[in-house]
Short mmCIF file of C-alpha atoms and ligand atoms in Angstrom, two decimals:
data_model
loop_
_atom_site.label_atom_id
_atom_site.label_comp_id
_atom_site.label_asym_id
_atom_site.label_seq_id
_atom_site.Cartn_x
_atom_site.Cartn_y
_atom_site.Cartn_z
CA MET U 1 -49.36 53.73 5.98
CA GLU U 2 -47.20 52.66 3.40
CA HIS U 3 -48.12 51.35 0.15
CA ILE U 4 -47.87 47.63 -0.22
CA PRO U 5 -47.22 46.31 -3.45
CA VAL U 6 -50.03 44.52 -5.33
CA LEU U 7 -49.27 41.35 -6.60
CA LEU U 8 -45.83 41.57 -6.25
CA LYS U 9 -44.37 38.14 -6.59
CA GLU U 10 -46.32 37.24 -9.62
CA SER U 11 -45.66 40.35 -11.76
CA VAL U 12 -41.92 40.08 -10.79
CA ASP U 13 -41.67 36.55 -11.44
CA ILE U 14 -42.92 37.08 -15.00
CA LEU U 15 -40.79 39.92 -15.66
CA LEU U 16 -37.48 38.36 -14.39
CA ALA U 17 -38.57 35.09 -16.74
CA GLY U 18 -38.20 37.31 -19.86
CA ARG U 19 -35.18 36.39 -21.96
CA ARG U 20 -32.25 39.00 -21.03
CA VAL U 21 -33.65 39.71 -18.05
CA ALA U 22 -33.28 35.98 -16.78
CA GLY U 23 -30.13 35.57 -18.67
CA GLY U 24 -29.24 38.54 -16.31
CA GLN U 25 -28.65 41.05 -18.28
CA GLY U 26 -31.39 43.92 -19.76
CA VAL U 27 -33.71 46.86 -19.05
CA VAL U 28 -36.75 46.83 -17.28
CA VAL U 29 -39.08 50.14 -17.03
CA ASP U 30 -41.36 50.10 -13.95
CA ALA U 31 -43.59 53.38 -15.53
CA THR U 32 -45.87 53.79 -12.52
CA PHE U 33 -43.05 53.85 -9.41
CA GLY U 34 -45.09 54.93 -6.89
CA GLY U 35 -43.64 53.63 -3.13
CA GLY U 36 -40.98 51.83 -5.19
CA GLY U 37 -42.25 48.41 -4.14
CA HIS U 38 -42.42 46.98 -7.59
CA SER U 39 -39.01 48.88 -8.67
CA ARG U 40 -37.05 47.42 -5.13
CA SER U 41 -37.99 43.70 -5.44
CA ILE U 42 -37.15 43.83 -9.85
CA LEU U 43 -33.39 45.05 -8.36
CA GLU U 44 -33.35 42.86 -5.41
CA ARG U 45 -34.32 39.55 -7.55
CA SER U 46 -32.37 40.34 -10.79
CA ALA U 47 -28.51 39.60 -11.89
CA LEU U 48 -26.28 43.24 -11.39
CA GLY U 49 -26.55 43.46 -15.11
CA VAL U 50 -30.23 44.46 -15.23
CA SER U 51 -31.55 47.60 -14.24
CA VAL U 52 -34.46 49.58 -13.45
CA VAL U 53 -35.58 52.92 -15.38
CA ALA U 54 -38.91 54.19 -13.35
CA ILE U 55 -40.89 56.66 -14.37
CA ASP U 56 -43.66 58.76 -12.01
CA ARG U 57 -45.23 61.99 -12.54
CA ASP U 58 -46.20 62.62 -9.29
CA PRO U 59 -43.48 64.86 -7.84
CA ALA U 60 -43.81 63.65 -4.35
CA ALA U 61 -43.55 59.52 -5.66
CA VAL U 62 -40.04 61.16 -7.23
CA LEU U 63 -39.20 62.31 -3.75
CA ARG U 64 -39.59 58.57 -2.22
CA ALA U 65 -36.95 56.97 -4.86
CA GLN U 66 -34.05 58.57 -2.72
CA GLY U 67 -33.40 55.45 -1.15
CA LEU U 68 -33.14 53.14 -3.73
CA PHE U 69 -30.79 56.04 -5.48
CA LEU U 70 -28.29 55.02 -2.86
CA GLU U 71 -28.98 51.49 -2.36
CA PHE U 72 -28.48 50.35 -6.24
CA ALA U 73 -26.58 53.43 -7.56
CA SER U 74 -26.32 52.78 -11.53
CA ARG U 75 -28.61 50.36 -11.95
CA PHE U 76 -31.62 52.40 -11.05
CA LYS U 77 -32.62 55.58 -12.94
CA LEU U 78 -35.88 57.76 -12.29
CA LEU U 79 -37.34 59.92 -14.70
CA ALA U 80 -40.42 62.51 -13.86
CA GLY U 81 -43.14 62.53 -15.69
CA ASN U 82 -46.26 61.01 -17.56
CA PHE U 83 -46.05 57.67 -18.64
CA ALA U 84 -47.57 58.75 -22.16
CA ASP U 85 -44.78 60.57 -23.06
CA ILE U 86 -42.48 57.41 -22.67
CA SER U 87 -41.65 57.63 -26.05
CA GLU U 88 -39.49 61.37 -25.14
CA LEU U 89 -38.55 60.16 -21.74
CA LEU U 90 -36.67 57.10 -22.86
CA ASP U 91 -35.12 58.73 -25.84
CA ASN U 92 -33.92 61.54 -23.52
CA ALA U 93 -32.67 59.21 -21.62
CA GLY U 94 -30.84 57.58 -24.32
CA ILE U 95 -32.68 54.08 -24.38
CA ASN U 96 -34.22 52.95 -27.06
CA LYS U 97 -35.33 49.22 -26.42
CA ILE U 98 -36.61 47.64 -22.93
CA ASP U 99 -36.96 44.24 -21.72
CA GLY U 100 -39.75 44.53 -19.09
CA LEU U 101 -42.45 47.10 -18.78
CA LEU U 102 -44.38 47.04 -15.66
CA LEU U 103 -47.49 49.04 -15.06
CA ASP U 104 -49.73 49.15 -11.77
CA ILE U 105 -51.67 51.92 -12.62
CA GLY U 106 -54.09 53.80 -10.72
CA LEU U 107 -53.31 55.68 -6.87
CA SER U 108 -50.85 54.78 -4.41
CA THR U 109 -51.74 54.48 -0.39
CA TYR U 110 -49.80 57.72 0.10
CA GLN U 111 -52.05 59.59 -2.87
CA LEU U 112 -55.28 58.11 -1.38
CA GLU U 113 -54.54 58.87 2.34
CA GLU U 114 -52.92 62.58 1.84
CA GLY U 115 -56.43 64.25 2.28
CA GLU U 116 -54.43 67.71 0.66
CA ARG U 117 -54.32 65.57 -2.52
CA GLY U 118 -58.11 65.29 -2.92
CA PHE U 119 -58.21 61.78 -4.45
CA SER U 120 -60.45 60.39 -1.43
CA PHE U 121 -63.95 61.21 0.31
CA GLN U 122 -62.86 59.63 3.42
CA SER U 123 -60.64 62.72 4.27
CA GLU U 124 -61.60 66.24 4.14
CA GLY U 125 -59.35 68.21 1.51
CA PRO U 126 -59.09 70.33 -1.47
CA LEU U 127 -60.86 68.74 -4.62
CA ASP U 128 -57.89 68.58 -6.47
CA MET U 129 -56.94 64.90 -7.76
CA ARG U 130 -54.19 65.71 -10.20
CA MET U 131 -51.74 63.21 -9.93
CA ASP U 132 -49.23 66.01 -11.08
CA PRO U 133 -50.11 68.65 -8.98
CA THR U 134 -48.12 70.97 -11.17
CA THR U 135 -49.97 70.86 -14.22
CA GLY U 136 -53.58 70.68 -15.42
CA GLU U 137 -57.18 71.57 -13.83
CA PRO U 138 -57.99 70.70 -10.82
CA ALA U 139 -61.30 68.27 -10.28
CA ALA U 140 -62.91 71.74 -8.45
CA ASP U 141 -62.73 73.32 -11.59
CA ILE U 142 -64.71 70.99 -13.81
CA VAL U 143 -66.96 70.21 -10.71
CA ASN U 144 -68.12 74.04 -10.61
CA GLN U 145 -67.20 75.44 -14.20
CA ALA U 146 -68.38 72.15 -16.89
CA ASP U 147 -71.93 72.28 -18.30
CA TYR U 148 -74.65 70.13 -17.02
CA LYS U 149 -73.76 67.37 -20.36
CA THR U 150 -70.03 67.37 -19.67
CA LEU U 151 -70.55 66.38 -16.09
CA THR U 152 -72.84 64.13 -17.34
CA LYS U 153 -70.57 62.29 -19.88
CA ILE U 154 -67.69 62.31 -17.35
CA PHE U 155 -69.78 60.39 -14.88
CA ARG U 156 -71.47 58.15 -17.29
CA ASP U 157 -68.07 57.50 -19.13
CA PHE U 158 -65.19 57.31 -16.88
CA GLY U 159 -67.47 56.08 -13.43
CA GLU U 160 -70.83 54.09 -15.03
CA GLU U 161 -72.59 56.01 -12.52
CA PRO U 162 -76.38 54.83 -13.07
CA TYR U 163 -77.42 58.69 -11.46
CA ALA U 164 -75.04 60.42 -13.76
CA ALA U 165 -77.57 62.94 -15.12
CA ALA U 166 -79.13 63.38 -11.78
CA ILE U 167 -75.94 64.52 -10.06
CA ALA U 168 -74.61 66.85 -12.47
CA ARG U 169 -78.34 68.68 -12.59
CA LYS U 170 -77.42 68.53 -8.59
CA ILE U 171 -74.49 69.87 -8.69
CA VAL U 172 -75.21 72.57 -11.40
CA GLU U 173 -78.37 73.75 -9.52
CA ILE U 174 -76.52 74.02 -6.18
CA ARG U 175 -73.13 75.52 -7.15
CA PRO U 176 -73.85 79.09 -7.69
CA GLN U 177 -74.81 79.72 -4.43
CA LYS U 178 -72.36 77.00 -2.52
CA PRO U 179 -69.29 75.82 -4.84
CA LEU U 180 -68.12 72.42 -4.28
CA LEU U 181 -64.59 72.54 -3.21
CA THR U 182 -64.05 69.79 -0.94
CA THR U 183 -63.99 66.17 -1.41
CA ARG U 184 -66.77 65.93 1.90
CA SER U 185 -68.97 68.92 -0.18
CA LEU U 186 -69.04 66.51 -3.33
CA ALA U 187 -69.10 63.19 -0.91
CA ALA U 188 -72.05 64.49 0.65
CA LEU U 189 -74.02 65.83 -2.44
CA VAL U 190 -73.81 62.15 -4.13
CA GLU U 191 -74.93 60.59 -0.93
CA ASP U 192 -78.42 62.58 -0.97
CA MET U 193 -78.69 61.66 -4.89
CA VAL U 194 -78.59 57.83 -4.42
CA PRO U 195 -81.50 56.09 -2.99
CA VAL U 196 -80.39 53.90 0.51
CA TYR U 197 -82.16 51.02 -0.97
CA LYS U 198 -79.69 51.38 -4.47
CA ARG U 199 -76.43 51.66 -2.67
CA SER U 200 -74.02 48.46 -2.47
CA ARG U 201 -71.20 47.98 -0.21
CA ARG U 202 -69.18 50.73 -1.96
CA HIS U 203 -69.64 54.13 -0.54
CA PRO U 204 -72.37 55.90 -3.15
CA ALA U 205 -69.97 58.60 -4.58
CA THR U 206 -67.26 55.92 -5.32
CA ARG U 207 -67.78 56.05 -9.13
CA ILE U 208 -67.83 59.87 -8.99
CA PHE U 209 -64.67 60.06 -7.35
CA GLN U 210 -63.00 57.52 -10.45
CA ALA U 211 -64.67 59.80 -13.30
CA LEU U 212 -63.36 62.65 -12.06
CA ARG U 213 -60.28 61.27 -11.64
CA ILE U 214 -59.52 59.70 -14.91
CA PHE U 215 -61.03 62.84 -16.58
CA VAL U 216 -58.60 64.97 -14.48
CA ASN U 217 -55.34 63.06 -15.25
CA ASP U 218 -56.55 61.92 -18.48
CA GLU U 219 -55.93 58.24 -17.55
CA LEU U 220 -57.47 55.93 -19.97
CA ASN U 221 -55.30 57.99 -23.09
CA ALA U 222 -52.62 58.15 -20.82
CA LEU U 223 -52.36 54.25 -20.84
CA GLU U 224 -53.55 53.85 -24.02
CA GLN U 225 -50.66 56.03 -25.49
CA VAL U 226 -48.00 54.09 -23.17
CA LEU U 227 -49.16 50.37 -24.22
CA ASN U 228 -48.91 50.98 -28.13
CA VAL U 229 -45.60 53.13 -27.57
CA GLY U 230 -44.69 50.56 -24.89
CA LEU U 231 -45.22 47.65 -27.57
CA GLY U 232 -42.86 49.06 -30.24
CA ARG U 233 -39.73 49.62 -27.61
CA LEU U 234 -39.97 45.73 -26.50
CA GLU U 235 -37.25 43.46 -27.53
CA PRO U 236 -37.85 40.26 -29.09
CA GLY U 237 -38.75 37.85 -25.43
CA ALA U 238 -39.48 40.88 -23.26
CA ARG U 239 -42.34 41.24 -20.97
CA LEU U 240 -45.19 43.85 -20.25
CA VAL U 241 -47.42 43.67 -17.49
CA VAL U 242 -50.41 45.48 -16.19
CA ILE U 243 -52.06 45.69 -13.47
CA SER U 244 -55.53 47.48 -13.33
CA TYR U 245 -58.03 48.58 -10.63
CA HIS U 246 -61.47 48.91 -12.67
CA SER U 247 -62.97 46.97 -15.43
CA LEU U 248 -62.51 50.33 -17.93
CA GLU U 249 -58.86 50.27 -17.52
CA ASP U 250 -58.81 46.18 -17.76
CA ARG U 251 -61.17 46.24 -20.85
CA LEU U 252 -58.70 48.80 -22.41
CA VAL U 253 -55.38 46.25 -21.72
CA LYS U 254 -57.67 43.24 -23.15
CA GLN U 255 -58.39 45.07 -26.59
CA VAL U 256 -54.75 45.86 -26.78
CA PHE U 257 -53.29 42.89 -26.37
CA ARG U 258 -55.76 41.14 -28.20
CA GLN U 259 -55.01 43.44 -31.25
CA ALA U 260 -50.99 43.00 -30.72
CA SER U 261 -51.96 38.91 -30.86
CA LYS U 262 -53.28 38.80 -33.81
CA GLY U 263 -51.52 37.82 -37.30
CA CYS U 264 -52.89 37.84 -40.47
CA VAL U 265 -56.40 39.39 -40.80
CA CYS U 266 -57.29 38.36 -44.75
CA PRO U 267 -60.40 36.33 -45.05
CA PRO U 268 -59.72 32.46 -44.79
CA ARG U 269 -60.79 32.41 -48.46
CA VAL U 270 -57.81 34.24 -49.79
CA PRO U 271 -54.83 32.02 -50.48
CA VAL U 272 -52.05 34.45 -49.74
CA CYS U 273 -51.94 37.38 -47.13
CA GLY U 274 -52.59 40.93 -48.56
CA CYS U 275 -52.70 42.25 -45.11
CA GLY U 276 -49.37 41.60 -44.06
CA LYS U 277 -50.31 41.88 -40.60
CA GLN U 278 -47.92 39.92 -38.28
CA GLN U 279 -48.57 38.50 -34.57
CA LYS U 280 -46.42 40.55 -32.24
CA VAL U 281 -47.01 39.07 -28.91
CA LYS U 282 -48.62 36.02 -27.04
CA ILE U 283 -51.07 36.42 -24.23
CA LEU U 284 -49.00 34.94 -21.35
CA ASN U 285 -52.44 34.71 -19.39
CA ARG U 286 -55.69 35.06 -21.36
CA ARG U 287 -57.96 34.99 -18.19
CA GLY U 288 -56.18 37.76 -16.44
CA LEU U 289 -54.56 37.19 -12.74
CA ARG U 290 -56.12 38.23 -9.28
CA PRO U 291 -55.01 38.20 -5.91
CA GLN U 292 -55.39 35.25 -3.89
CA ALA U 293 -57.67 35.72 -0.81
CA SER U 294 -54.49 35.77 1.78
CA GLU U 295 -53.37 38.91 -0.06
CA ILE U 296 -56.53 40.49 -0.09
CA ALA U 297 -57.12 39.77 3.62
CA LEU U 298 -53.55 41.81 4.05
CA ASN U 299 -54.54 44.31 2.32
CA PRO U 300 -57.81 45.01 0.79
CA ARG U 301 -56.79 47.31 -2.02
CA SER U 302 -55.74 44.52 -3.34
CA ARG U 303 -59.14 43.11 -4.04
CA SER U 304 -60.04 44.63 -7.70
CA ALA U 305 -57.03 44.18 -9.28
CA CYS U 306 -56.34 41.77 -12.43
CA LEU U 307 -52.85 41.28 -13.94
CA ARG U 308 -52.34 40.71 -17.78
CA ALA U 309 -49.03 40.15 -19.29
CA ILE U 310 -47.24 39.44 -22.72
CA GLU U 311 -44.20 38.42 -24.22
CA PHE U 312 -42.99 40.21 -27.40
CA LEU U 313 -41.67 37.63 -30.48
C1 SAM M 1 -50.79 51.90 -7.51
S1 SAM M 1 -49.23 53.18 -7.78
C2 SAM M 1 -47.88 52.24 -7.98
C3 SAM M 1 -47.15 51.61 -6.76
C4 SAM M 1 -45.68 51.07 -6.95
N1 SAM M 1 -46.24 50.30 -7.90
C5 SAM M 1 -45.16 50.45 -5.59
O1 SAM M 1 -45.65 49.14 -5.44
O2 SAM M 1 -45.52 50.96 -4.93
C6 SAM M 1 -49.35 54.07 -9.43
C7 SAM M 1 -48.61 55.14 -9.27
O3 SAM M 1 -48.59 55.30 -10.90
C8 SAM M 1 -48.39 56.88 -11.18
N2 SAM M 1 -48.89 57.20 -12.28
C9 SAM M 1 -50.73 56.50 -12.52
N3 SAM M 1 -50.56 57.27 -14.06
C10 SAM M 1 -49.51 57.54 -14.25
C11 SAM M 1 -48.59 58.40 -15.25
N4 SAM M 1 -50.03 58.70 -16.36
N5 SAM M 1 -47.81 58.66 -15.42
C12 SAM M 1 -46.55 58.41 -14.99
N6 SAM M 1 -47.49 57.76 -13.15
C13 SAM M 1 -48.31 57.45 -13.34
C14 SAM M 1 -49.23 57.40 -9.30
O4 SAM M 1 -48.50 58.89 -9.79
C15 SAM M 1 -48.75 55.99 -8.55
O5 SAM M 1 -47.61 57.09 -7.90
#
């Protein structure tokens, strides 16, 4: 199944209204290329003077960029790597300031649906979950080697799983006889640990899979890094758009945006500002933008999406 881009019109409208991009110039970075849906739309809807630099850490996503290279030639570039290293990636490509930055975080449909990648409990596959399968530790190593305390912390911190301790205890108890090497074996164990009357509409393993994925790919640190470094690269009038899919990501985005949008933090009674802090950005939508019912009906995966955007001053 193809990946359907989420909040496509809304996100691209915001990016194209950035000062230089609206004037027909500039570089927009799509730091989560995936299937290229957002990159394509930015290229199609902008003037010839606007170029897109895409980033993805998944080698399979990098291969999918061929079509855009052929169609848009010098207006499109793809940098393979982790967006946490955005500074280095842009420096190596000879790019300093940018006029837009898009982060559509999470997984693409391609990653979720390919059983071999181990992201989904709905298809059988090795417990891997690495976005870049050439580096780092697969989820199976963590599940079969981390101690009880570490597993509990991962499930609690990154999955907000109420049965974190019980599930971690069961994993540690069972794995010496029966290592948990596949998606289905882990999902079945979690299912057994969550009482039927406590289950919601979501599969009981959803939170555990989310937690492991975030841990394996160090997702929250990568997000914090790209946001902070990205802010330093934006030209005045440039826009930064983030589409996130769960509350941990959204909380982090809100926090970084709020911090950057604050000016002087001196106490009100101080006559002259001593902190020197200046407001760097304007928040474009305080409450976050969610997909319309019509989008969710067409693409149920969009239902948890939340878009937040800022403009650099
Ligand atoms: C939701 S998909 C993006 C879909 C894309 N906007 C589209 O419309 O086709 C997220 C993509 O971001 C990539 N990704 C996630 N975290 C990343 C990171 N830290 N560095 C680089 N790429 C990352 C994933 O590999 C995945 O391909």
